[in-house]
């Protein structure tokens, strides 16, 4: 539908006449504030006002406005960069950041805020070029100010506004003069708007996005919207031009498509059809350069042709179902906060593409507008979210929630208008979202009504509309795997969350989206592959968005200058939510975590299935075929490459499969033989080099060999236990040296430094085994003393070539125990250790691990690395194994662990066969792991710190130095889950107390 051009909207339209918004004002803006419009690339004159400004911070709002006077002397003020957040400048001189998730950092007394309201006054001078006197008007644009601000130019108050992540433009024409001009801005940290901006992030006040002065020419274009649809090779352009009638003729040019169309009058504006158009998609983001011009101004756009629709319970783009492999993305940087850096943002999006992320939910506000240009260019499905969240009212059972208060309606509508109008031209945006965690109510319904009337080409999302009264998509956060399956299944008639049976039926008739799932806090989450399997099984399920993309750590230093990434509470906040802000798949320093590698593997766009000498390759992309991919194979013997080549795979259309013959594999009789296939980029892209791997699969071609049997011994006799067996020396039955090195252990280790998921209380709903509602697993482990086990030696006996000890392990104030039998023996000249672990009755919790720990003091040659054949190269756990592959890997000890912002369990490598501990380039100790009677292999962790020490630290720098390396061999580990905000460990991966065997063969390096 095309819209006739309209007369440019004047600053008085739809706005109150008063100039000065107060901190308790609910109204979104006052004064010469212009209605929202697109963020456009225009050739009209403009001037950036970014750079150094004079700055003064007051602990409360000053009673006077003398600073805004034309001739005010600000030479004694400080200088601060714009854009920036004042709490991140001045080394604490201007206050400190505050982190809350749900809590308000001020009394809940809407719309009022405390008198203790830090207020920043800004001033700067600028020259107005003489030729700007020809402009029809001059517009002052703020792209982001937190939270309420007021503006003066040359002592004349212009107006003010709130809506921190929204753009605001003011008509300042009448206040300007040729030559020197002075601008003054007052910014309040807290305002009524803070009640509807309670997003899970740092509170960071200030002018944090660009400030720009724009000369609007007579006969210019105030706004443009090119709606570009696609249908089987044909494109359709529906143009909306906002300009004076005198600005016409208006010309649309798209050179690649041969389009040069002139609209001579407003009445001429009508849809255009074009042929031979390539569609835009997240996989192949085809853009066409376009211009919309008058005699006075030219607007540059990049048009992407695509049609979004909901057909039944399917969400389609260009007629094909979309599965979102998405992330929730906040704007955050450890030094700049939410200040945008295009180079960093581009690399961040390129990193997403390299890890198979295809979608972004802009949690929970519109990002800097340039980010959406990059999303158009690189290719992402975007859910564009409004700057709205009232989560703190949940504490009051939503009493007083602005979402259902008519007094707030205009403020809510202003926010969604500014969201949609600014970004409506972006093909990457396929869904509008009203906001996040703001309860429900009439104001949200009014927002949805406005969006539906304004943009018929995109659906409306809001997770809090559980019953589906005003949204087009059924959306949920952190639904468990069984619940998600019930939502997707046609055979399920169970009532959905907060729904009646009729409402449940209505919601099941819509596409379903997990707007948040798999909370990536610390080490975790587990279970990506389970959700992905459901999305492939049930067409109603359209995937979702992991919470979240990156940690929000703020770079800080200890008193001695040690850098670290700070989280809630590190800045002395009165209320805060701790390290809950450190919940991304990328660390604050841009390092991808193992969870991001796991995500990449779980959502890979190409699947492999091996059968009868062939491999079936399935293309699970949205629309792109596989012509951009190469398929490479290699064969390894115990991880050592012996052959490689290219697999001949035909081009496969989206949703289709093809079979290809496998190469002849030379199978080793004495080593494990593995065939690996990688799907790689055949040519470079803007986000990765040629050869970048997007998917991997492995086939075990090994000859099966029987596990050496355990030799029965009957000639045991009591002994004091001081003896030598091969490379091992024992004193009193306890190992004292191994391969010439001092050693402690093996001791039973049932504890791991709790992950953030382990520390999170159970919600009692569809939880894993042995959970207690409101109590964390970590609390149960500490209750049972797993972090403080003690040992009583029950038995020591030996034969001529073996030593056996029996220990009873338990904790203070507990009647529960575990027996640990250790049998050292010489078997065919090799030193073997077999450990039998058996729990008593009465254990009621899951266990974090079942393992044994060796403590290896540094001595003269510290152990500082490992080489292993097994799963790697990164850490892995029972419910997080998709990214692991079998191979030969090596790593220094420092790289075996992940520097999570809060130290916790890290570094476990699953299913190792052989492990060599290194001291520099020297092999110090070799360990071979034999499978148990059920074929299960142990994993290992090598760390400079014990689990107990790690658990006591709040930050990595608190771990300090260590003079010992600690090797833990685990028969089993508990899964990771997503309990920090979501489901617990799936029962299949929960570790119940049970008997286990660890069997090792040890030799000197």
Tab-separated table of C-alpha atoms in Angstrom, residues 323-657:
chain	number	residue	atom	x	y	z
A	323	UNK	CA	14.112	-21.303	11.837
A	324	UNK	CA	15.794	-18.730	14.042
A	325	UNK	CA	19.236	-19.741	15.290
A	326	UNK	CA	19.424	-16.509	17.190
A	327	UNK	CA	20.996	-14.615	20.035
A	328	UNK	CA	19.768	-11.819	22.230
A	329	UNK	CA	22.108	-8.883	21.739
A	330	UNK	CA	22.636	-6.000	24.125
A	331	UNK	CA	24.855	-3.093	23.186
A	332	UNK	CA	27.753	-3.476	25.588
A	333	UNK	CA	31.475	-2.920	25.659
A	334	UNK	CA	33.782	-3.281	28.697
A	335	UNK	CA	35.136	0.253	28.378
A	336	UNK	CA	32.548	2.180	26.382
A	337	UNK	CA	29.329	0.678	27.725
A	338	UNK	CA	26.579	1.247	25.157
A	339	UNK	CA	28.585	3.725	23.090
A	340	UNK	CA	28.617	2.399	19.531
A	341	UNK	CA	31.837	1.494	17.772
A	342	UNK	CA	31.199	0.445	14.196
A	343	UNK	CA	34.412	-1.511	13.714
A	344	UNK	CA	33.795	-3.498	16.900
A	345	UNK	CA	30.141	-4.048	15.991
A	346	UNK	CA	31.006	-5.263	12.497
A	347	UNK	CA	33.486	-7.771	13.870
A	348	UNK	CA	30.934	-8.876	16.470
A	349	UNK	CA	28.362	-9.584	13.749
A	350	UNK	CA	30.981	-11.322	11.611
A	351	UNK	CA	31.754	-13.506	14.614
A	352	UNK	CA	28.069	-14.366	14.881
A	353	UNK	CA	28.032	-15.456	11.257
A	354	UNK	CA	31.125	-17.595	11.757
A	355	UNK	CA	29.323	-19.405	14.558
A	356	UNK	CA	26.153	-20.064	12.524
A	357	UNK	CA	24.055	-17.388	14.243
A	358	UNK	CA	21.409	-16.265	11.759
A	359	UNK	CA	19.167	-14.023	13.872
A	360	UNK	CA	19.309	-11.221	16.426
A	361	UNK	CA	16.752	-10.054	18.929
A	362	UNK	CA	17.728	-6.510	19.873
A	363	UNK	CA	17.255	-6.964	23.597
A	364	UNK	CA	15.554	-4.888	24.790
A	365	UNK	CA	15.656	-1.677	22.774
A	366	UNK	CA	16.572	-0.452	19.301
A	367	UNK	CA	20.336	-0.585	18.768
A	368	UNK	CA	22.405	2.130	17.188
A	369	UNK	CA	20.913	2.548	13.689
A	370	UNK	CA	24.166	1.664	11.936
A	371	UNK	CA	23.994	-1.805	13.448
A	372	UNK	CA	20.911	-2.475	11.367
A	373	UNK	CA	22.727	-1.345	8.230
A	374	UNK	CA	25.321	-3.992	9.059
A	375	UNK	CA	22.606	-6.592	9.691
A	376	UNK	CA	21.151	-5.834	6.244
A	377	UNK	CA	24.593	-6.184	4.684
A	378	UNK	CA	25.885	-9.288	6.454
A	379	UNK	CA	22.547	-11.070	6.683
A	380	UNK	CA	20.506	-11.581	9.863
A	381	UNK	CA	16.854	-12.068	10.661
A	382	UNK	CA	16.188	-9.283	13.172
A	383	UNK	CA	13.487	-9.026	15.820
A	384	UNK	CA	13.566	-5.291	16.503
A	385	UNK	CA	12.499	-4.600	20.068
A	386	UNK	CA	11.061	-1.429	21.528
A	387	UNK	CA	12.793	0.355	24.417
A	388	UNK	CA	10.403	-0.904	27.082
A	389	UNK	CA	10.611	-3.025	30.228
A	390	UNK	CA	8.866	-2.615	33.599
A	391	UNK	CA	10.224	-5.779	35.197
A	392	UNK	CA	10.630	-4.289	38.684
A	393	UNK	CA	6.846	-4.219	39.143
A	394	UNK	CA	6.873	-8.015	39.271
A	395	UNK	CA	7.992	-7.583	42.886
A	396	UNK	CA	4.599	-5.944	43.529
A	397	UNK	CA	2.678	-8.626	41.634
A	398	UNK	CA	2.460	-6.001	38.851
A	399	UNK	CA	0.444	-3.562	40.952
A	400	UNK	CA	0.894	-0.077	39.512
A	401	UNK	CA	2.458	-1.446	36.329
A	402	UNK	CA	2.529	1.343	33.703
A	403	UNK	CA	1.623	-1.187	30.988
A	404	UNK	CA	-1.993	-1.113	32.117
A	405	UNK	CA	-2.235	2.498	33.309
A	406	UNK	CA	-3.978	4.821	30.801
A	407	UNK	CA	-1.892	7.741	32.038
A	408	UNK	CA	1.150	6.097	30.445
A	409	UNK	CA	-0.461	5.301	27.094
A	410	UNK	CA	1.059	8.165	25.127
A	411	UNK	CA	4.506	7.358	26.513
A	412	UNK	CA	4.134	3.735	25.371
A	413	UNK	CA	2.836	4.749	21.950
A	414	UNK	CA	5.639	7.272	21.501
A	415	UNK	CA	8.195	4.539	22.154
A	416	UNK	CA	6.807	2.162	19.564
A	417	UNK	CA	6.375	4.964	17.013
A	418	UNK	CA	9.989	5.998	17.390
A	419	UNK	CA	11.108	2.368	17.142
A	420	UNK	CA	9.183	1.553	13.964
A	421	UNK	CA	9.597	4.875	12.186
A	422	UNK	CA	13.351	5.020	12.666
A	423	UNK	CA	14.081	1.546	11.322
A	424	UNK	CA	11.229	0.707	8.955
A	425	UNK	CA	13.432	0.595	5.834
A	426	UNK	CA	15.607	-2.333	6.941
A	427	UNK	CA	14.971	-5.654	5.150
A	428	UNK	CA	16.676	-7.503	7.996
A	429	UNK	CA	13.851	-6.560	10.383
A	430	UNK	CA	11.201	-9.242	10.002
A	431	UNK	CA	9.365	-8.889	13.344
A	432	UNK	CA	8.505	-5.924	15.568
A	433	UNK	CA	8.623	-6.595	19.312
A	434	UNK	CA	6.747	-4.362	21.745
A	435	UNK	CA	9.344	-4.751	24.486
A	436	UNK	CA	10.185	-7.207	27.208
A	437	UNK	CA	8.989	-8.321	30.642
A	438	UNK	CA	6.512	-5.509	31.139
A	439	UNK	CA	3.588	-7.649	32.267
A	440	UNK	CA	0.547	-7.150	30.116
A	441	UNK	CA	-2.126	-4.516	29.717
A	442	UNK	CA	-4.010	-2.095	27.540
A	443	UNK	CA	-1.023	0.053	26.649
A	444	UNK	CA	0.770	-2.890	25.088
A	445	UNK	CA	-2.379	-3.772	23.166
A	446	UNK	CA	-2.550	-0.154	21.948
A	447	UNK	CA	1.061	-0.371	20.781
A	448	UNK	CA	0.248	-3.521	18.835
A	449	UNK	CA	-2.792	-1.895	17.244
A	450	UNK	CA	-0.663	1.030	16.106
A	451	UNK	CA	1.995	-1.262	14.586
A	452	UNK	CA	-0.580	-3.348	12.751
A	453	UNK	CA	-2.052	-0.207	11.245
A	454	UNK	CA	1.313	1.277	10.333
A	455	UNK	CA	3.081	-1.795	8.931
A	456	UNK	CA	1.048	-4.620	7.462
A	457	UNK	CA	4.192	-6.372	6.266
A	458	UNK	CA	5.657	-7.489	9.583
A	459	UNK	CA	4.075	-9.368	12.518
A	460	UNK	CA	4.053	-8.209	16.141
A	461	UNK	CA	5.773	-10.060	18.975
A	462	UNK	CA	5.593	-9.709	22.733
A	463	UNK	CA	6.356	-12.625	25.025
A	464	UNK	CA	4.189	-11.385	27.891
A	465	UNK	CA	1.005	-11.776	25.842
A	466	UNK	CA	0.700	-15.407	26.919
A	467	UNK	CA	-2.922	-15.727	25.826
A	468	UNK	CA	-2.346	-14.198	22.385
A	469	UNK	CA	-4.810	-11.321	22.641
A	470	UNK	CA	-2.833	-8.770	20.609
A	471	UNK	CA	0.229	-10.463	19.088
A	472	UNK	CA	0.798	-12.623	16.011
A	473	UNK	CA	3.401	-15.050	17.348
A	474	UNK	CA	3.270	-17.318	20.366
A	475	UNK	CA	6.437	-16.641	22.325
A	476	UNK	CA	7.866	-17.971	25.541
A	477	UNK	CA	11.012	-17.743	27.629
A	478	UNK	CA	12.870	-20.773	28.943
A	479	UNK	CA	10.216	-23.353	28.207
A	480	UNK	CA	11.642	-26.769	29.024
A	481	UNK	CA	12.185	-29.403	26.363
A	482	UNK	CA	9.007	-31.360	27.290
A	483	UNK	CA	6.926	-28.180	27.365
A	484	UNK	CA	8.316	-27.022	24.036
A	485	UNK	CA	7.449	-30.384	22.539
A	486	UNK	CA	3.886	-30.103	23.863
A	487	UNK	CA	3.603	-26.686	22.204
A	488	UNK	CA	4.820	-28.077	18.896
A	489	UNK	CA	2.828	-31.289	18.847
A	490	UNK	CA	-0.567	-31.411	17.146
A	491	UNK	CA	-1.529	-34.330	19.365
A	492	UNK	CA	-1.084	-32.366	22.585
A	493	UNK	CA	-4.201	-30.834	24.101
A	494	UNK	CA	-2.636	-29.735	27.370
A	495	UNK	CA	-3.270	-26.186	28.509
A	496	UNK	CA	-0.427	-23.773	27.875
A	497	UNK	CA	1.048	-21.435	30.465
A	498	UNK	CA	-1.598	-19.029	31.826
A	499	UNK	CA	-4.040	-20.112	29.102
A	500	UNK	CA	-7.494	-21.629	29.074
A	501	UNK	CA	-8.062	-24.547	26.693
A	502	UNK	CA	-9.505	-22.161	24.080
A	503	UNK	CA	-6.599	-19.752	24.461
A	504	UNK	CA	-4.198	-22.693	24.213
A	505	UNK	CA	-5.787	-23.720	20.938
A	506	UNK	CA	-5.430	-20.157	19.647
A	507	UNK	CA	-1.761	-20.032	20.561
A	508	UNK	CA	-1.027	-23.428	19.027
A	509	UNK	CA	-2.425	-22.087	15.766
A	510	UNK	CA	0.426	-19.550	15.595
A	511	UNK	CA	4.157	-19.861	14.951
A	512	UNK	CA	6.053	-20.474	18.184
A	513	UNK	CA	9.262	-18.676	19.094
A	514	UNK	CA	11.561	-19.082	22.093
A	515	UNK	CA	12.506	-15.430	22.464
A	516	UNK	CA	14.896	-16.506	25.225
A	517	UNK	CA	16.219	-19.975	25.981
A	518	UNK	CA	19.463	-21.685	26.974
A	519	UNK	CA	20.728	-19.122	29.477
A	520	UNK	CA	24.456	-18.880	28.677
A	521	UNK	CA	25.710	-17.858	32.113
A	522	UNK	CA	29.153	-19.093	33.071
A	523	UNK	CA	29.899	-22.692	32.126
A	524	UNK	CA	26.887	-23.743	30.120
A	525	UNK	CA	24.246	-24.089	28.980
A	526	UNK	CA	23.616	-27.674	28.064
A	527	UNK	CA	20.929	-29.002	25.769
A	528	UNK	CA	21.177	-26.856	22.627
A	529	UNK	CA	20.785	-29.954	20.485
A	530	UNK	CA	17.524	-30.988	22.165
A	531	UNK	CA	15.820	-27.713	21.244
A	532	UNK	CA	17.241	-27.836	17.738
A	533	UNK	CA	15.906	-31.364	17.257
A	534	UNK	CA	12.424	-30.197	18.245
A	535	UNK	CA	12.512	-27.299	15.767
A	536	UNK	CA	13.339	-29.766	13.007
A	537	UNK	CA	10.641	-32.198	14.096
A	538	UNK	CA	7.741	-29.794	14.606
A	539	UNK	CA	7.204	-27.142	11.891
A	540	UNK	CA	5.271	-24.874	14.290
A	541	UNK	CA	8.474	-24.400	16.293
A	542	UNK	CA	10.673	-21.740	14.728
A	543	UNK	CA	13.750	-21.941	16.922
A	544	UNK	CA	14.726	-19.140	19.228
A	545	UNK	CA	17.249	-16.775	20.731
A	546	UNK	CA	19.893	-17.764	23.260
A	547	UNK	CA	20.236	-15.507	26.267
A	548	UNK	CA	22.601	-13.956	25.421
A	549	UNK	CA	25.378	-13.015	23.017
A	550	UNK	CA	28.065	-11.552	25.301
A	551	UNK	CA	28.976	-10.791	28.894
A	552	UNK	CA	28.497	-7.212	30.090
A	553	UNK	CA	31.644	-7.004	32.206
A	554	UNK	CA	33.121	-3.559	32.807
A	555	UNK	CA	36.900	-3.388	32.739
A	556	UNK	CA	38.203	-2.453	36.186
A	557	UNK	CA	41.425	-2.808	38.143
A	558	UNK	CA	42.260	-3.948	41.651
A	559	UNK	CA	44.186	-1.601	43.967
A	560	UNK	CA	47.435	-3.204	42.789
A	561	UNK	CA	46.545	-2.584	39.135
A	562	UNK	CA	45.356	-6.077	38.177
A	563	UNK	CA	42.665	-5.812	35.457
A	564	UNK	CA	39.419	-7.729	35.747
A	565	UNK	CA	35.852	-7.569	34.459
A	566	UNK	CA	33.503	-6.172	37.069
A	567	UNK	CA	29.885	-7.152	37.588
A	568	UNK	CA	27.054	-6.232	39.948
A	569	UNK	CA	28.247	-5.338	43.440
A	570	UNK	CA	31.769	-4.457	42.359
A	571	UNK	CA	30.914	-0.756	42.374
A	572	UNK	CA	29.341	-0.616	45.822
A	573	UNK	CA	25.742	-0.603	44.596
A	574	UNK	CA	23.063	-0.483	47.294
A	575	UNK	CA	21.046	-3.127	45.442
A	576	UNK	CA	22.359	-5.216	42.595
A	577	UNK	CA	22.018	-8.592	40.927
A	578	UNK	CA	25.596	-9.816	41.094
A	579	UNK	CA	27.100	-11.586	38.137
A	580	UNK	CA	23.774	-12.245	36.438
A	581	UNK	CA	24.948	-9.716	33.860
A	582	UNK	CA	27.734	-12.116	32.848
A	583	UNK	CA	25.570	-14.453	30.825
A	584	UNK	CA	26.862	-14.474	27.280
A	585	UNK	CA	28.415	-16.936	24.854
A	586	UNK	CA	31.213	-14.412	24.332
A	587	UNK	CA	33.312	-13.174	27.228
A	588	UNK	CA	33.701	-9.467	27.889
A	589	UNK	CA	37.074	-9.471	26.103
A	590	UNK	CA	35.535	-10.891	22.869
A	591	UNK	CA	36.639	-14.472	23.546
A	592	UNK	CA	34.109	-17.081	22.334
A	593	UNK	CA	33.234	-19.518	25.108
A	594	UNK	CA	32.894	-23.277	24.581
A	595	UNK	CA	29.124	-22.752	24.657
A	596	UNK	CA	29.344	-20.733	21.438
A	597	UNK	CA	31.213	-23.584	19.756
A	598	UNK	CA	28.517	-25.939	21.062
A	599	UNK	CA	25.804	-23.691	19.652
A	600	UNK	CA	27.556	-23.588	16.284
A	601	UNK	CA	27.652	-27.374	16.130
A	602	UNK	CA	24.042	-27.825	17.272
A	603	UNK	CA	22.575	-25.447	14.666
A	604	UNK	CA	24.874	-26.323	11.787
A	605	UNK	CA	23.186	-25.714	8.432
A	606	UNK	CA	24.377	-28.994	6.933
A	607	UNK	CA	23.727	-32.459	8.413
A	608	UNK	CA	25.549	-35.723	7.713
A	609	UNK	CA	24.401	-39.329	8.075
A	610	UNK	CA	26.733	-42.262	7.358
A	611	UNK	CA	25.385	-45.483	5.913
A	612	UNK	CA	26.841	-48.359	3.900
A	613	UNK	CA	29.907	-46.631	2.515
A	614	UNK	CA	28.091	-43.407	1.724
A	615	UNK	CA	27.217	-40.184	3.457
A	616	UNK	CA	23.849	-38.484	3.167
A	617	UNK	CA	24.280	-34.716	3.183
A	618	UNK	CA	21.189	-32.666	4.066
A	619	UNK	CA	20.921	-28.930	3.503
A	620	UNK	CA	18.787	-27.506	6.348
A	621	UNK	CA	19.156	-23.863	5.342
A	622	UNK	CA	16.250	-21.509	4.773
A	623	UNK	CA	16.614	-20.989	1.028
A	624	UNK	CA	20.262	-21.111	-0.057
A	625	UNK	CA	21.696	-24.123	-1.860
A	626	UNK	CA	25.162	-25.538	-1.147
A	627	UNK	CA	26.965	-24.059	-4.152
A	628	UNK	CA	29.009	-21.896	-1.783
A	629	UNK	CA	30.366	-24.918	0.104
A	630	UNK	CA	33.157	-27.435	-0.303
A	631	UNK	CA	33.265	-30.789	1.464
A	632	UNK	CA	36.653	-31.974	2.659
A	633	UNK	CA	37.545	-35.271	4.287
A	634	UNK	CA	40.527	-36.534	6.252
A	635	UNK	CA	41.497	-39.795	7.888
A	636	UNK	CA	43.416	-39.915	11.179
A	637	UNK	CA	45.028	-42.737	13.105
A	638	UNK	CA	44.947	-41.892	16.804
A	639	UNK	CA	44.587	-38.287	15.765
A	640	UNK	CA	47.488	-38.264	13.302
A	641	UNK	CA	46.449	-37.363	9.690
A	642	UNK	CA	47.192	-40.065	7.129
A	643	UNK	CA	44.997	-39.061	4.146
A	644	UNK	CA	42.797	-36.176	2.965
A	645	UNK	CA	40.784	-35.110	-0.044
A	646	UNK	CA	37.688	-33.469	-1.473
A	647	UNK	CA	34.305	-35.161	-1.255
A	648	UNK	CA	32.266	-35.000	-4.464
A	649	UNK	CA	28.865	-33.710	-3.337
A	650	UNK	CA	26.342	-32.312	-5.842
A	651	UNK	CA	24.752	-28.911	-5.249
A	652	UNK	CA	21.884	-29.472	-2.829
A	653	UNK	CA	18.836	-27.221	-2.672
A	654	UNK	CA	17.529	-26.009	0.672
A	655	UNK	CA	15.618	-28.754	2.443
A	656	UNK	CA	17.001	-31.478	0.178
A	657	UNK	CA	19.545	-34.287	0.603
